[in-house]
Short mmCIF file of C-alpha atoms in Angstrom, two decimals:
data_model
loop_
_atom_site.label_atom_id
_atom_site.label_comp_id
_atom_site.label_asym_id
_atom_site.label_seq_id
_atom_site.Cartn_x
_atom_site.Cartn_y
_atom_site.Cartn_z
CA MET C 167 4.75 22.82 -41.83
CA GLN C 168 2.82 21.29 -38.96
CA MET C 169 1.30 17.91 -39.56
CA LYS C 170 -2.28 17.18 -38.45
CA TYR C 171 -3.17 13.77 -37.06
CA SER C 172 -6.63 12.26 -36.84
CA PRO C 173 -8.01 11.55 -33.33
CA SER C 174 -7.80 7.75 -33.90
CA LEU C 175 -4.16 8.08 -34.90
CA LYS C 176 -3.37 10.17 -31.82
CA VAL C 177 -4.95 7.52 -29.62
CA LEU C 178 -2.94 4.83 -31.36
CA LEU C 179 0.34 6.81 -30.91
CA ILE C 180 -0.40 7.34 -27.19
CA LEU C 181 -1.13 3.64 -26.64
CA ALA C 182 2.00 2.63 -28.53
CA SER C 183 4.08 5.02 -26.48
CA LEU C 184 2.52 3.69 -23.31
CA VAL C 185 3.42 0.13 -24.23
CA ILE C 186 7.01 1.14 -24.87
CA VAL C 187 7.26 2.98 -21.53
CA LEU C 188 5.72 0.04 -19.59
CA ALA C 189 8.08 -2.44 -21.37
CA GLY C 190 11.02 -0.21 -20.36
CA ILE C 191 9.87 -0.10 -16.74
CA LYS C 192 9.39 -3.89 -16.60
CA ALA C 193 12.82 -4.44 -18.14
CA ALA C 194 14.44 -2.03 -15.62
CA SER C 195 12.47 -3.30 -12.60
CA ALA C 196 15.69 -4.18 -10.78
CA ILE C 197 16.46 -0.42 -10.63
CA VAL C 198 12.93 0.94 -10.53
CA VAL C 199 11.74 -1.18 -7.52
CA PRO C 200 14.46 0.04 -5.05
CA PHE C 201 13.89 3.60 -6.30
CA LEU C 202 10.15 3.40 -5.70
CA LEU C 203 10.67 1.92 -2.23
CA SER C 204 13.05 4.80 -1.44
CA ILE C 205 10.47 7.39 -2.53
CA PHE C 206 7.86 5.65 -0.49
CA ILE C 207 9.97 5.57 2.66
CA ALA C 208 11.22 9.14 2.21
CA MET C 209 7.69 10.56 1.73
CA SER C 210 6.42 8.61 4.74
CA CYS C 211 9.22 10.02 6.92
CA SER C 212 9.04 13.54 5.56
CA PRO C 213 6.26 14.71 8.05
CA ILE C 214 8.51 13.63 10.99
CA ILE C 215 11.34 15.79 9.64
CA ASN C 216 8.97 18.76 9.19
CA TRP C 217 7.57 18.24 12.72
CA ALA C 218 11.16 18.31 14.09
CA ASN C 219 11.89 21.49 12.19
CA GLN C 220 9.01 23.17 13.98
CA TYR C 221 10.96 22.74 17.19
CA ARG C 222 14.10 24.21 15.58
CA ILE C 223 15.92 20.93 15.38
CA PRO C 224 18.46 21.15 12.55
CA ARG C 225 17.44 19.16 9.48
CA ALA C 226 20.65 17.17 9.41
CA VAL C 227 20.10 16.01 13.00
CA SER C 228 16.47 15.10 12.41
CA VAL C 229 17.35 13.12 9.23
CA VAL C 230 20.13 11.22 11.02
CA LEU C 231 17.78 10.37 13.96
CA VAL C 232 15.05 9.18 11.63
CA ILE C 233 17.48 7.01 9.61
CA LEU C 234 18.81 5.53 12.91
CA LEU C 235 15.35 4.65 13.98
CA ILE C 236 14.64 3.02 10.57
CA VAL C 237 17.83 0.99 10.80
CA ILE C 238 17.27 -0.15 14.43
CA PHE C 239 13.61 -0.97 13.81
CA GLY C 240 14.41 -2.68 10.48
CA PHE C 241 17.10 -4.97 11.93
CA MET C 242 14.97 -5.85 14.98
CA LEU C 243 11.97 -6.64 12.84
CA ALA C 244 14.00 -8.52 10.25
CA GLY C 245 15.55 -10.70 12.99
CA LEU C 246 12.27 -11.49 14.66
CA VAL C 247 10.30 -12.04 11.50
CA GLY C 248 13.12 -14.07 9.95
CA GLN C 249 13.19 -16.42 12.95
CA SER C 250 9.41 -16.77 12.78
CA MET C 251 9.58 -17.51 9.06
CA ASN C 252 12.27 -20.22 9.62
CA ASP C 253 10.20 -21.84 12.42
CA PHE C 254 7.07 -21.68 10.30
CA SER C 255 8.80 -23.21 7.29
CA ASP C 256 10.06 -26.09 9.53
CA ASN C 257 6.61 -26.74 10.91
CA PHE C 258 4.72 -26.16 7.65
CA PRO C 259 4.42 -29.92 6.64
CA LYS C 260 2.89 -30.69 10.07
CA TYR C 261 0.50 -27.71 9.78
CA ARG C 262 -0.53 -28.71 6.31
CA GLU C 263 -1.19 -32.26 7.27
CA LYS C 264 -3.41 -31.15 10.21
CA LEU C 265 -5.19 -28.66 8.02
CA VAL C 266 -5.98 -31.39 5.41
CA ASP C 267 -7.38 -33.54 8.29
CA GLN C 268 -9.58 -30.64 9.41
CA PHE C 269 -10.75 -30.15 5.79
CA ALA C 270 -11.48 -33.88 5.46
CA TRP C 271 -13.48 -33.77 8.74
CA ALA C 272 -15.63 -30.82 7.43
CA ILE C 273 -16.27 -32.74 4.20
CA GLY C 274 -17.33 -35.76 6.21
CA ARG C 275 -19.80 -33.73 8.19
CA LEU C 276 -21.27 -32.37 4.92
CA ASN C 277 -21.63 -35.91 3.60
CA ASP C 278 -23.71 -36.70 6.77
CA PHE C 279 -26.20 -34.05 5.57
CA ASN C 280 -26.30 -35.69 2.12
CA ILE C 281 -24.05 -33.04 0.55
CA GLN C 282 -21.83 -35.36 -1.43
CA ILE C 283 -18.34 -34.07 -2.10
CA ASN C 284 -15.41 -36.14 -3.29
CA LYS C 285 -12.55 -35.36 -0.82
CA ASP C 286 -9.65 -36.35 -3.09
CA GLN C 287 -11.02 -34.45 -6.09
CA LEU C 288 -11.70 -31.33 -4.00
CA LEU C 289 -8.26 -31.37 -2.40
CA SER C 290 -6.71 -31.72 -5.83
CA TYR C 291 -8.42 -28.41 -6.86
CA LEU C 292 -8.27 -26.57 -3.53
CA ASP C 293 -5.10 -26.98 -1.43
CA PRO C 294 -5.89 -25.62 2.09
CA GLY C 295 -2.23 -25.02 2.79
CA ALA C 296 -1.64 -22.89 -0.30
CA ALA C 297 -2.75 -19.66 1.46
CA MET C 298 -0.28 -20.21 4.29
CA ASN C 299 2.50 -21.01 1.80
CA MET C 300 1.63 -17.97 -0.36
CA ALA C 301 1.98 -15.66 2.73
CA THR C 302 5.50 -16.89 3.51
CA SER C 303 6.45 -16.75 -0.15
CA LEU C 304 5.30 -13.10 -0.28
CA LEU C 305 7.45 -12.13 2.70
CA THR C 306 10.43 -14.18 1.36
CA SER C 307 10.33 -12.42 -2.06
CA LEU C 308 10.01 -9.02 -0.32
CA GLY C 309 13.10 -9.94 1.76
CA GLY C 310 14.92 -10.63 -1.54
CA VAL C 311 14.22 -7.12 -2.63
CA LEU C 312 15.41 -5.69 0.66
CA THR C 313 18.88 -7.16 0.08
CA ASN C 314 19.53 -3.72 -1.55
CA PHE C 315 18.79 -2.24 1.92
CA LEU C 316 21.99 -0.17 1.96
CA LEU C 317 21.29 1.30 -1.49
CA ILE C 318 17.68 2.12 -0.54
CA LEU C 319 18.81 3.71 2.74
CA LEU C 320 21.36 5.99 0.99
CA ILE C 321 18.71 7.12 -1.53
CA VAL C 322 16.30 7.88 1.32
CA VAL C 323 18.95 9.95 3.10
CA PHE C 324 19.58 12.14 0.05
CA MET C 325 15.88 12.43 -0.65
CA LEU C 326 15.21 13.63 2.83
CA PHE C 327 17.95 16.29 2.57
CA GLU C 328 16.54 17.42 -0.79
CA ALA C 329 12.94 17.33 0.24
CA GLU C 330 12.87 20.92 1.42
CA SER C 331 13.88 22.36 -1.98
CA PHE C 332 12.06 19.78 -4.04
CA PRO C 333 8.71 21.65 -4.40
CA ARG C 334 10.51 24.75 -5.74
CA LYS C 335 12.43 22.59 -8.25
CA ILE C 336 9.10 21.18 -9.49
CA HIS C 337 7.68 24.67 -9.95
CA ILE C 338 10.72 25.85 -11.85
CA ALA C 339 10.75 22.70 -13.97
CA LEU C 340 7.11 23.33 -14.93
CA ASP C 341 7.89 26.96 -15.84
CA ASP C 342 6.38 28.44 -12.72
CA PRO C 343 9.24 30.14 -10.94
CA ASN C 344 6.89 32.45 -8.89
CA MET C 345 5.10 29.41 -7.49
CA LYS C 346 1.64 30.54 -8.56
CA LEU C 347 0.19 27.16 -9.62
CA ARG C 348 -1.59 25.81 -6.57
CA GLN C 349 -2.24 22.45 -8.30
CA ILE C 350 1.40 21.54 -7.92
CA ASP C 351 1.46 22.23 -4.18
CA LYS C 352 -1.91 20.42 -3.78
CA PHE C 353 -0.55 17.32 -5.62
CA LEU C 354 2.68 17.19 -3.54
CA LEU C 355 0.88 17.76 -0.28
CA SER C 356 -1.82 15.24 -1.00
CA VAL C 357 0.65 12.47 -1.97
CA LYS C 358 2.84 13.16 1.16
CA ASN C 359 -0.20 13.18 3.50
CA TYR C 360 -1.65 10.00 1.93
CA LEU C 361 1.56 8.04 2.34
CA ALA C 362 2.25 9.30 5.83
CA ILE C 363 -1.27 8.62 7.13
CA LYS C 364 -1.53 5.22 5.41
CA THR C 365 1.81 4.19 6.87
CA LEU C 366 0.69 5.16 10.41
CA VAL C 367 -2.64 3.40 10.00
CA SER C 368 -0.88 0.29 8.67
CA LEU C 369 1.51 0.31 11.58
CA GLY C 370 -1.39 0.58 14.00
CA THR C 371 -3.19 -2.31 12.26
CA GLY C 372 -0.16 -4.48 12.39
CA LEU C 373 0.51 -3.71 16.10
CA VAL C 374 -3.11 -4.41 17.11
CA ILE C 375 -3.20 -7.69 15.17
CA GLY C 376 0.08 -8.76 16.64
CA LEU C 377 -1.06 -8.09 20.21
CA TRP C 378 -4.43 -9.87 19.57
CA LEU C 379 -2.74 -12.97 18.15
CA TYR C 380 -0.25 -12.99 20.99
CA ALA C 381 -3.03 -12.85 23.54
CA LEU C 382 -4.83 -15.77 21.83
CA GLY C 383 -1.57 -17.81 21.75
CA VAL C 384 -1.35 -18.14 17.95
CA ASP C 385 2.11 -19.24 16.77
CA HIS C 386 4.27 -16.86 14.70
CA TYR C 387 2.13 -13.78 15.64
CA LEU C 388 4.99 -11.49 14.50
CA LEU C 389 4.89 -13.00 11.04
CA TRP C 390 1.11 -12.45 10.65
CA ALA C 391 1.37 -8.88 12.23
CA THR C 392 4.03 -7.95 9.63
CA LEU C 393 1.80 -9.40 6.86
CA ALA C 394 -1.17 -7.41 8.16
CA PHE C 395 0.96 -4.22 8.17
CA LEU C 396 2.19 -4.72 4.62
CA LEU C 397 -1.16 -5.82 3.08
CA ASN C 398 -3.06 -2.95 4.81
CA TYR C 399 -1.77 -0.82 1.93
CA ILE C 400 -4.22 -2.77 -0.19
CA PRO C 401 -7.68 -1.84 1.05
CA ASN C 402 -10.59 -4.39 0.94
CA ILE C 403 -8.54 -7.22 -0.52
CA GLY C 404 -5.40 -6.92 1.59
CA SER C 405 -7.08 -7.48 4.96
CA ILE C 406 -8.71 -10.70 3.64
CA ILE C 407 -5.40 -12.05 2.27
CA ALA C 408 -3.68 -11.25 5.56
CA ALA C 409 -6.34 -12.89 7.68
CA VAL C 410 -6.58 -16.22 5.86
CA PRO C 411 -3.22 -17.81 6.85
CA ALA C 412 -3.48 -16.62 10.48
CA VAL C 413 -7.08 -17.98 10.81
CA LEU C 414 -6.07 -21.32 9.25
CA LEU C 415 -3.09 -21.65 11.58
CA ALA C 416 -5.31 -20.84 14.62
CA LEU C 417 -7.78 -23.55 13.39
CA VAL C 418 -4.97 -26.12 13.19
CA GLN C 419 -3.23 -25.14 16.42
CA LEU C 420 -6.00 -24.11 18.79
CA GLY C 421 -9.34 -25.21 17.29
CA PRO C 422 -12.42 -23.59 15.74
CA GLY C 423 -13.14 -21.37 18.73
CA ILE C 424 -9.82 -19.50 18.65
CA ALA C 425 -9.91 -19.46 14.86
CA GLY C 426 -13.25 -17.61 15.08
CA LEU C 427 -11.76 -15.13 17.60
CA THR C 428 -8.77 -14.63 15.29
CA ALA C 429 -11.10 -13.87 12.37
CA LEU C 430 -13.12 -11.53 14.62
CA GLY C 431 -9.97 -9.66 15.60
CA PHE C 432 -9.07 -9.04 11.94
CA ILE C 433 -12.61 -7.98 11.09
CA VAL C 434 -12.91 -5.52 14.00
CA THR C 435 -9.37 -4.06 13.55
CA ASN C 436 -9.75 -3.53 9.82
CA THR C 437 -13.26 -2.14 10.19
CA VAL C 438 -12.17 0.41 12.83
CA MET C 439 -8.94 1.39 11.15
CA GLY C 440 -10.40 1.45 7.57
CA ASN C 441 -13.84 3.04 8.24
CA ILE C 442 -13.19 5.25 11.27
CA VAL C 443 -9.58 6.12 11.88
CA GLU C 444 -8.32 6.45 8.27
CA PRO C 445 -11.27 8.54 6.89
CA ARG C 446 -11.06 10.83 9.95
CA TYR C 447 -7.53 11.92 9.10
CA MET C 448 -7.42 11.28 5.31
CA GLY C 449 -10.81 12.57 4.27
CA ARG C 450 -13.14 11.20 1.58
CA GLY C 451 -11.31 12.55 -1.45
CA LEU C 452 -8.82 9.75 -1.74
CA GLY C 453 -11.11 6.72 -2.15
CA LEU C 454 -10.67 4.17 -4.99
CA SER C 455 -13.33 1.84 -6.24
CA THR C 456 -12.98 -1.84 -5.35
CA LEU C 457 -12.61 -2.76 -9.03
CA VAL C 458 -9.75 -0.30 -9.50
CA VAL C 459 -8.07 -1.65 -6.33
CA PHE C 460 -8.20 -5.20 -7.73
CA LEU C 461 -7.08 -4.24 -11.25
CA SER C 462 -4.26 -2.10 -9.92
CA LEU C 463 -3.15 -5.10 -7.78
CA ILE C 464 -2.89 -7.21 -10.94
CA PHE C 465 -1.32 -4.53 -13.05
CA TRP C 466 1.39 -3.29 -10.64
CA GLY C 467 2.09 -6.83 -9.54
CA TRP C 468 2.70 -7.86 -13.21
CA LEU C 469 4.83 -4.77 -13.77
CA LEU C 470 6.96 -4.64 -10.67
CA GLY C 471 6.49 -8.06 -8.89
CA THR C 472 5.79 -8.37 -5.16
CA VAL C 473 6.72 -4.81 -4.32
CA GLY C 474 4.37 -3.62 -7.07
CA MET C 475 1.52 -5.52 -5.39
CA LEU C 476 2.24 -3.98 -1.99
CA LEU C 477 2.55 -0.52 -3.48
CA SER C 478 -0.25 -0.98 -5.98
CA VAL C 479 -2.75 1.23 -4.21
CA PRO C 480 -0.26 4.00 -3.21
CA LEU C 481 1.00 4.13 -6.78
CA THR C 482 -2.54 4.25 -8.19
CA MET C 483 -3.39 6.94 -5.63
CA ILE C 484 -0.46 9.08 -6.82
CA VAL C 485 -1.73 8.72 -10.44
CA LYS C 486 -5.28 9.61 -9.30
CA ILE C 487 -4.09 12.69 -7.30
CA GLY C 488 -2.09 13.77 -10.33
CA PHE C 489 -5.21 13.51 -12.53
CA GLU C 490 -7.25 15.48 -9.92
CA SER C 491 -4.76 18.34 -10.09
CA GLY C 492 -5.70 19.29 -13.65
CA GLN C 493 -9.02 20.35 -15.05
CA ASP C 494 -8.55 18.41 -18.30
CA THR C 495 -7.75 15.06 -16.66
CA ARG C 496 -10.14 15.25 -13.74
CA TRP C 497 -12.65 12.99 -15.44
CA ILE C 498 -10.11 10.17 -15.40
CA ALA C 499 -9.67 10.59 -11.62
CA GLN C 500 -13.46 10.40 -11.25
CA LEU C 501 -13.51 7.10 -13.09
CA LEU C 502 -11.02 5.78 -10.51
CA ALA C 503 -12.97 7.11 -7.56
CA SER C 504 -15.22 5.02 -5.27
CA ASP C 505 -18.34 7.15 -5.63
CA GLY C 506 -19.74 10.14 -7.58
CA SER C 507 -19.33 12.80 -4.93
CA GLU C 508 -15.63 13.49 -5.31
CA LEU C 509 -15.88 15.51 -8.51
CA LYS C 510 -18.36 17.98 -6.94
CA GLU C 511 -16.11 18.40 -3.87
CA LEU C 512 -13.07 19.05 -6.09
CA GLU C 513 -14.99 21.61 -8.20
CA HIS C 514 -16.18 23.33 -5.05
CA GLN C 515 -12.57 23.42 -3.72
CA ASP C 516 -11.39 24.87 -7.05
CA GLU C 517 -13.95 27.62 -6.84
CA LYS C 518 -12.64 28.52 -3.35
CA ASP C 519 -9.08 28.52 -4.67
CA GLN C 520 -10.02 30.77 -7.60
CA ASN C 521 -11.88 33.16 -5.31
CA ALA C 522 -8.87 33.31 -2.96
CA SER C 523 -6.55 33.84 -5.94
CA GLY C 524 -8.82 36.65 -7.24
CA ALA C 525 -8.79 38.27 -3.82
CA ASP C 526 -5.09 38.13 -3.65
CA ASN C 527 -4.74 39.70 -7.12
CA THR C 528 -7.24 42.50 -6.08
CA SER C 529 -5.29 43.25 -2.97
CA VAL C 530 -2.06 43.51 -4.99
#
């Protein structure tokens, strides 16, 4: 005899199950975080492997070459950024003292215009060196996660070898052995393309920012370039967070003029990359609203820590793409979207797919 549940009871059961699942993920974050990083790296590298296969390079050779590049680049970057972090940590008290002096000077100029502000009280509420300290703390905590580098690397290797057969396994697992469900392929392709394109755009952003800061003579430019690369995965908010410590350091070290040029470099780079380059290759169908970006940052950061904050938007994008793949859950994806045009685009694309599927069946 099948029991019938009221709609309110169903909602309650779903919410209770969700709480249990999230509590389990948070408790197992030491295992989940390296696994998520491995998936992220493997999916970002997968297009390179596929590109090499087009030139008839054996998959084993291409995987080994990609892993070697990751290891060489990772060790070089870790050494350079690590040295920059150590130097910055040693000089941080001096930077903070100069920054407080600059802050006090600005408050004094405001008082000259009869804008009365108590310096000591304001500094007790707003520490101007906190943003710089937060940036280094973010990179330090990320470095703690990467102590499992060998484990992550091994998982990436096995994932890259299994990537070719993975789509067929998904079809079979979902009872679609003849691979007729196009939503599955659309989901896998969208996630892979999103992660690959976002990684390339983030690399470009970090490279341009690093060269710009080096040309201006700002100290520890590699540190701020790495921060810009990592936080570029968080649109809108990430670019602001990455710019603040670099601009403050330029203000302390080189004065207001260079600080203004530093801020201008961040604004121009993120505007070009975020509004021209990225939409050109990624399309409009992957946008998230600013509110969803901010809430996902809080949620994934609470659930998975620093890595969750950095991967908050990619993880939310994967959830959104998954909702887009099904007719019944598409309304949830629309709630996460940045505007109201995506649903019509998706419905139009579904009509094309159905027409193509009908033509295939007619021809058979």
